[in-house]
mmCIF file of C-alpha atoms in Angstrom:
data_model
loop_
_atom_site.group_PDB
_atom_site.id
_atom_site.type_symbol
_atom_site.label_atom_id
_atom_site.label_comp_id
_atom_site.label_asym_id
_atom_site.label_seq_id
_atom_site.Cartn_x
_atom_site.Cartn_y
_atom_site.Cartn_z
ATOM 1 C CA SER R 1 0.000 0.000 0.000
ATOM 2 C CA GLN R 2 1.018 3.570 -0.518
ATOM 3 C CA THR R 3 2.362 5.692 2.299
ATOM 4 C CA ILE R 4 3.604 9.238 2.567
ATOM 5 C CA HIS R 5 6.286 10.358 4.983
ATOM 6 C CA GLN R 6 6.860 13.948 5.944
ATOM 7 C CA TRP R 7 9.436 15.212 8.402
ATOM 8 C CA PRO R 8 10.143 16.763 10.754
ATOM 9 C CA ALA R 9 6.825 17.050 12.592
ATOM 10 C CA THR R 10 7.845 20.275 14.317
ATOM 11 C CA LEU R 11 10.631 22.706 13.666
ATOM 12 C CA VAL R 12 11.743 25.892 15.356
ATOM 13 C CA GLN R 13 14.154 27.997 13.345
ATOM 14 C CA PRO R 14 15.655 31.476 13.776
ATOM 15 C CA VAL R 15 14.976 34.193 11.240
ATOM 16 C CA GLY R 16 17.517 34.076 8.439
ATOM 17 C CA SER R 17 18.296 30.386 8.785
ATOM 18 C CA PRO R 18 17.816 27.894 5.935
ATOM 19 C CA LEU R 19 14.973 25.411 5.687
ATOM 20 C CA SER R 20 14.595 21.938 4.261
ATOM 21 C CA LEU R 21 11.411 19.912 4.642
ATOM 22 C CA GLU R 22 11.298 16.516 3.044
ATOM 23 C CA CYS R 23 8.444 14.394 1.798
ATOM 24 C CA THR R 24 8.678 10.900 0.353
ATOM 25 C CA VAL R 25 6.052 8.581 -1.035
ATOM 26 C CA GLU R 26 6.228 4.803 -1.052
ATOM 27 C CA GLY R 27 4.275 2.212 -2.952
ATOM 28 C CA THR R 28 3.536 4.156 -6.102
ATOM 29 C CA SER R 29 5.382 5.534 -9.095
ATOM 30 C CA ASN R 30 5.213 8.890 -10.839
ATOM 31 C CA PRO R 31 2.904 10.501 -8.281
ATOM 32 C CA ASN R 32 1.770 14.093 -8.563
ATOM 33 C CA LEU R 33 3.223 15.873 -5.531
ATOM 34 C CA TYR R 34 2.089 18.992 -3.702
ATOM 35 C CA TRP R 35 3.179 21.370 -0.955
ATOM 36 C CA TYR R 36 0.470 23.314 0.868
ATOM 37 C CA ARG R 37 0.502 25.696 3.803
ATOM 38 C CA GLN R 38 -2.502 25.509 6.084
ATOM 39 C CA ALA R 39 -3.495 28.539 8.136
ATOM 40 C CA ALA R 40 -6.613 29.088 10.199
ATOM 41 C CA GLY R 41 -9.257 30.853 8.148
ATOM 42 C CA ARG R 42 -7.276 30.580 4.944
ATOM 43 C CA GLY R 43 -7.643 26.910 4.153
ATOM 44 C CA LEU R 44 -4.850 25.185 2.268
ATOM 45 C CA GLN R 45 -2.740 27.513 0.202
ATOM 46 C CA LEU R 46 -1.081 25.734 -2.718
ATOM 47 C CA LEU R 47 2.629 26.543 -2.760
ATOM 48 C CA PHE R 48 4.125 24.158 -5.306
ATOM 49 C CA TYR R 49 3.161 21.113 -7.291
ATOM 50 C CA SER R 50 5.052 18.680 -9.467
ATOM 51 C CA VAL R 51 3.920 16.234 -12.130
ATOM 52 C CA GLY R 52 7.349 14.691 -12.642
ATOM 53 C CA ILE R 53 11.039 14.726 -11.737
ATOM 54 C CA GLY R 54 12.457 18.201 -12.058
ATOM 55 C CA GLN R 55 9.063 19.693 -12.979
ATOM 56 C CA ILE R 56 7.965 22.281 -10.421
ATOM 57 C CA SER R 57 5.062 24.692 -10.699
ATOM 58 C CA SER R 58 5.116 27.593 -8.280
ATOM 59 C CA GLU R 59 1.852 29.150 -7.269
ATOM 60 C CA VAL R 60 2.804 31.860 -4.831
ATOM 61 C CA PRO R 61 5.919 34.004 -5.298
ATOM 62 C CA GLN R 62 7.613 34.016 -1.931
ATOM 63 C CA ASN R 63 10.649 33.100 0.025
ATOM 64 C CA LEU R 64 10.332 29.362 -0.602
ATOM 65 C CA SER R 65 11.387 26.957 -3.340
ATOM 66 C CA ALA R 66 10.724 23.307 -4.101
ATOM 67 C CA SER R 67 12.650 20.536 -5.781
ATOM 68 C CA ARG R 68 11.940 17.002 -6.904
ATOM 69 C CA PRO R 69 15.267 15.249 -7.232
ATOM 70 C CA GLN R 70 13.717 11.779 -7.377
ATOM 71 C CA ASP R 71 10.381 10.410 -8.520
ATOM 72 C CA ARG R 72 8.950 10.041 -5.039
ATOM 73 C CA GLN R 73 10.795 12.784 -3.181
ATOM 74 C CA PHE R 74 9.622 16.383 -2.832
ATOM 75 C CA ILE R 75 11.608 18.967 -0.893
ATOM 76 C CA LEU R 76 10.545 22.400 0.334
ATOM 77 C CA SER R 77 13.404 24.805 0.960
ATOM 78 C CA SER R 78 14.349 28.312 1.859
ATOM 79 C CA LYS R 79 17.731 30.010 1.930
ATOM 80 C CA LYS R 80 16.708 32.533 4.594
ATOM 81 C CA LEU R 81 13.555 32.143 6.631
ATOM 82 C CA LEU R 82 11.278 35.064 7.424
ATOM 83 C CA LEU R 83 8.907 35.398 10.360
ATOM 84 C CA SER R 84 6.034 35.178 7.894
ATOM 85 C CA ASP R 85 7.142 31.682 6.856
ATOM 86 C CA SER R 86 5.809 30.285 10.126
ATOM 87 C CA GLY R 87 2.924 27.930 9.581
ATOM 88 C CA PHE R 88 1.753 24.374 9.094
ATOM 89 C CA TYR R 89 3.113 22.749 5.938
ATOM 90 C CA LEU R 90 1.483 19.767 4.322
ATOM 91 C CA CYS R 91 2.841 17.484 1.639
ATOM 92 C CA ALA R 92 0.377 15.520 -0.478
ATOM 93 C CA TRP R 93 0.356 13.133 -3.402
ATOM 94 C CA ARG R 94 -2.175 11.811 -5.875
ATOM 95 C CA GLY R 95 -2.158 9.191 -8.576
ATOM 96 C CA ALA R 96 -2.272 9.709 -12.309
ATOM 97 C CA GLY R 97 -5.997 10.341 -12.677
ATOM 98 C CA LEU R 98 -7.404 13.844 -12.405
ATOM 99 C CA ASN R 99 -10.317 12.502 -10.400
ATOM 100 C CA GLU R 100 -8.139 10.848 -7.798
ATOM 101 C CA LYS R 101 -8.084 12.176 -4.281
ATOM 102 C CA LEU R 102 -5.125 13.656 -2.472
ATOM 103 C CA PHE R 103 -3.313 11.765 0.263
ATOM 104 C CA PHE R 104 -1.774 14.009 2.887
ATOM 105 C CA GLY R 105 1.273 13.697 5.055
ATOM 106 C CA SER R 106 1.085 14.405 8.766
ATOM 107 C CA GLY R 107 2.434 17.933 8.362
ATOM 108 C CA THR R 108 5.242 20.074 9.743
ATOM 109 C CA GLN R 109 4.594 22.878 12.201
ATOM 110 C CA LEU R 110 7.255 25.485 11.478
ATOM 111 C CA SER R 111 7.912 28.305 13.908
ATOM 112 C CA VAL R 112 10.304 31.014 12.840
ATOM 113 C CA LEU R 113 11.504 33.117 15.775
ATOM 114 C CA ALA L 1 -6.345 32.863 -11.854
ATOM 115 C CA GLN L 2 -8.334 29.947 -10.553
ATOM 116 C CA SER L 3 -9.952 30.332 -7.169
ATOM 117 C CA VAL L 4 -12.346 28.564 -4.835
ATOM 118 C CA SER L 5 -14.735 30.465 -2.579
ATOM 119 C CA GLN L 6 -16.520 29.030 0.402
ATOM 120 C CA HIS L 7 -19.264 31.333 1.531
ATOM 121 C CA ASN L 8 -19.483 30.514 5.202
ATOM 122 C CA HIS L 9 -16.457 30.470 7.453
ATOM 123 C CA HIS L 10 -18.303 29.383 10.582
ATOM 124 C CA VAL L 11 -21.595 27.542 10.855
ATOM 125 C CA ILE L 12 -23.345 26.524 14.062
ATOM 126 C CA LEU L 13 -26.249 24.079 13.901
ATOM 127 C CA SER L 14 -28.249 21.979 16.283
ATOM 128 C CA GLU L 15 -28.395 18.219 15.825
ATOM 129 C CA ALA L 16 -30.925 17.083 13.202
ATOM 130 C CA ALA L 17 -30.763 20.424 11.394
ATOM 131 C CA SER L 18 -30.100 20.424 7.670
ATOM 132 C CA LEU L 19 -26.755 21.563 6.317
ATOM 133 C CA GLU L 20 -25.746 23.297 3.128
ATOM 134 C CA LEU L 21 -22.244 24.642 2.614
ATOM 135 C CA GLY L 22 -21.618 26.765 -0.426
ATOM 136 C CA CYS L 23 -18.665 26.429 -2.797
ATOM 137 C CA ASN L 24 -18.021 28.376 -5.978
ATOM 138 C CA TYR L 25 -15.002 28.179 -8.227
ATOM 139 C CA SER L 26 -13.617 30.273 -11.019
ATOM 140 C CA TYR L 27 -12.123 28.362 -13.924
ATOM 141 C CA GLY L 28 -13.289 28.166 -17.507
ATOM 142 C CA GLY L 29 -12.188 24.647 -18.331
ATOM 143 C CA THR L 30 -12.980 21.143 -17.187
ATOM 144 C CA VAL L 31 -12.679 20.602 -13.461
ATOM 145 C CA ASN L 32 -12.828 17.808 -10.962
ATOM 146 C CA LEU L 33 -14.465 18.773 -7.694
ATOM 147 C CA PHE L 34 -13.934 17.493 -4.180
ATOM 148 C CA TRP L 35 -15.092 17.995 -0.640
ATOM 149 C CA TYR L 36 -12.686 17.075 2.142
ATOM 150 C CA VAL L 37 -13.324 17.024 5.864
ATOM 151 C CA GLN L 38 -10.884 17.492 8.726
ATOM 152 C CA TYR L 39 -12.034 16.286 12.119
ATOM 153 C CA PRO L 40 -10.299 17.767 15.157
ATOM 154 C CA GLY L 41 -6.756 16.447 15.408
ATOM 155 C CA GLN L 42 -7.002 14.361 12.246
ATOM 156 C CA HIS L 43 -5.793 14.510 8.647
ATOM 157 C CA LEU L 44 -7.990 15.681 5.821
ATOM 158 C CA GLN L 45 -10.094 12.932 4.344
ATOM 159 C CA LEU L 46 -12.232 12.765 1.245
ATOM 160 C CA LEU L 47 -15.999 13.133 1.649
ATOM 161 C CA LEU L 48 -16.986 12.948 -1.994
ATOM 162 C CA LYS L 49 -15.912 13.906 -5.487
ATOM 163 C CA TYR L 50 -17.341 14.736 -8.877
ATOM 164 C CA PHE L 51 -15.615 14.281 -12.216
ATOM 165 C CA SER L 52 -18.360 13.400 -14.716
ATOM 166 C CA GLY L 53 -21.868 11.996 -15.072
ATOM 167 C CA ASP L 54 -24.658 12.566 -12.599
ATOM 168 C CA PRO L 55 -24.119 16.027 -11.083
ATOM 169 C CA LEU L 56 -25.553 14.868 -7.775
ATOM 170 C CA VAL L 57 -22.921 12.822 -5.994
ATOM 171 C CA LYS L 58 -23.196 10.962 -2.743
ATOM 172 C CA GLY L 59 -20.369 10.544 -0.305
ATOM 173 C CA ILE L 60 -19.651 9.035 3.039
ATOM 174 C CA LYS L 61 -21.644 9.634 6.212
ATOM 175 C CA GLY L 62 -24.785 10.775 4.408
ATOM 176 C CA PHE L 63 -23.245 13.764 2.660
ATOM 177 C CA GLU L 64 -24.065 14.707 -0.909
ATOM 178 C CA ALA L 65 -23.104 17.515 -3.259
ATOM 179 C CA GLU L 66 -24.556 18.949 -6.442
ATOM 180 C CA PHE L 67 -22.477 20.278 -9.312
ATOM 181 C CA ILE L 68 -24.214 23.122 -11.140
ATOM 182 C CA LYS L 69 -22.017 23.956 -14.088
ATOM 183 C CA SER L 70 -23.851 27.141 -15.039
ATOM 184 C CA LYS L 71 -23.303 28.520 -11.548
ATOM 185 C CA PHE L 72 -19.762 27.178 -11.114
ATOM 186 C CA SER L 73 -20.965 25.722 -7.834
ATOM 187 C CA PHE L 74 -20.527 22.516 -5.898
ATOM 188 C CA ASN L 75 -22.523 22.837 -2.688
ATOM 189 C CA LEU L 76 -22.359 20.260 0.069
ATOM 190 C CA ARG L 77 -25.520 19.079 1.802
ATOM 191 C CA LYS L 78 -26.652 16.779 4.567
ATOM 192 C CA PRO L 79 -30.324 16.430 5.550
ATOM 193 C CA SER L 80 -29.708 15.894 9.262
ATOM 194 C CA VAL L 81 -26.412 16.653 10.967
ATOM 195 C CA GLN L 82 -25.023 14.886 13.999
ATOM 196 C CA TRP L 83 -22.726 16.077 16.750
ATOM 197 C CA SER L 84 -19.989 13.934 15.189
ATOM 198 C CA ASP L 85 -20.113 16.074 12.036
ATOM 199 C CA THR L 86 -18.346 18.862 13.911
ATOM 200 C CA ALA L 87 -15.288 19.481 11.736
ATOM 201 C CA GLU L 88 -13.799 21.777 9.130
ATOM 202 C CA TYR L 89 -14.940 21.259 5.547
ATOM 203 C CA PHE L 90 -12.911 22.156 2.476
ATOM 204 C CA CYS L 91 -13.981 22.412 -1.125
ATOM 205 C CA ALA L 92 -11.259 21.712 -3.705
ATOM 206 C CA VAL L 93 -10.914 21.940 -7.463
ATOM 207 C CA THR L 94 -8.467 20.129 -9.732
ATOM 208 C CA THR L 95 -7.859 21.481 -13.202
ATOM 209 C CA GLY L 96 -6.431 19.779 -16.264
ATOM 210 C CA GLY L 97 -2.874 20.492 -15.264
ATOM 211 C CA PHE L 98 -3.208 18.614 -11.967
ATOM 212 C CA LYS L 99 -3.274 21.861 -10.052
ATOM 213 C CA THR L 100 -5.492 21.436 -6.992
ATOM 214 C CA ILE L 101 -6.643 24.460 -5.045
ATOM 215 C CA PHE L 102 -8.727 24.629 -1.898
ATOM 216 C CA GLY L 103 -11.228 27.026 -0.451
ATOM 217 C CA ALA L 104 -10.652 28.710 2.890
ATOM 218 C CA GLY L 105 -12.732 26.110 4.711
ATOM 219 C CA THR L 106 -15.916 26.175 6.747
ATOM 220 C CA ARG L 107 -15.873 25.312 10.425
ATOM 221 C CA LEU L 108 -19.036 23.501 11.408
ATOM 222 C CA PHE L 109 -20.042 23.145 15.032
ATOM 223 C CA VAL L 110 -23.018 20.936 15.811
ATOM 224 C CA LYS L 111 -24.657 21.424 19.181
ATOM 225 C CA ALA L 112 -25.844 18.262 20.884
#
């Protein structure tokens, strides 16, 4: 069966420090991968999505970037964190069909101090 | 740009009351539509989805939704809510490029 791993679960980082959040999927090939940020009252804001290795679509211009170095690995990064980067980050994957549902990771609570 | 609007941010109902949560999207092409639910302390899970055929779709736990193409709407309904339906509900749209965007969510509180 397919599983999605996202880590770390919580992270506290100082302003100006780098960031790397990792997400991996097991049990499937060529998944569509997504990074969202969830904030109270704002729902899930789509940050990046990828339909294949090296293919990244960015939805919100900001201080973050994403990479997909392997088929089932999706990384969210920043060179220098801002206070406004604090939030709850969710990784998700879906299969090849447009009508397939998303499967979510357990999320990372990021606090930038 | 594509967007999803959920009309109500907070809804409070008594048990056995009927529920309707509004969802409108803006996108001119073919879409696939979803409702997800997030119970307190849990991950998001799929309630129901529409991609073609009968515009009235039925999901888990007695929920249903109707796709009205002319109104760009996909409203969620349940005839009689229960205390256990207390949760946050999200409408989502997937476009042809696999982009999936969510609405801001509606927090439902059902009074016992």
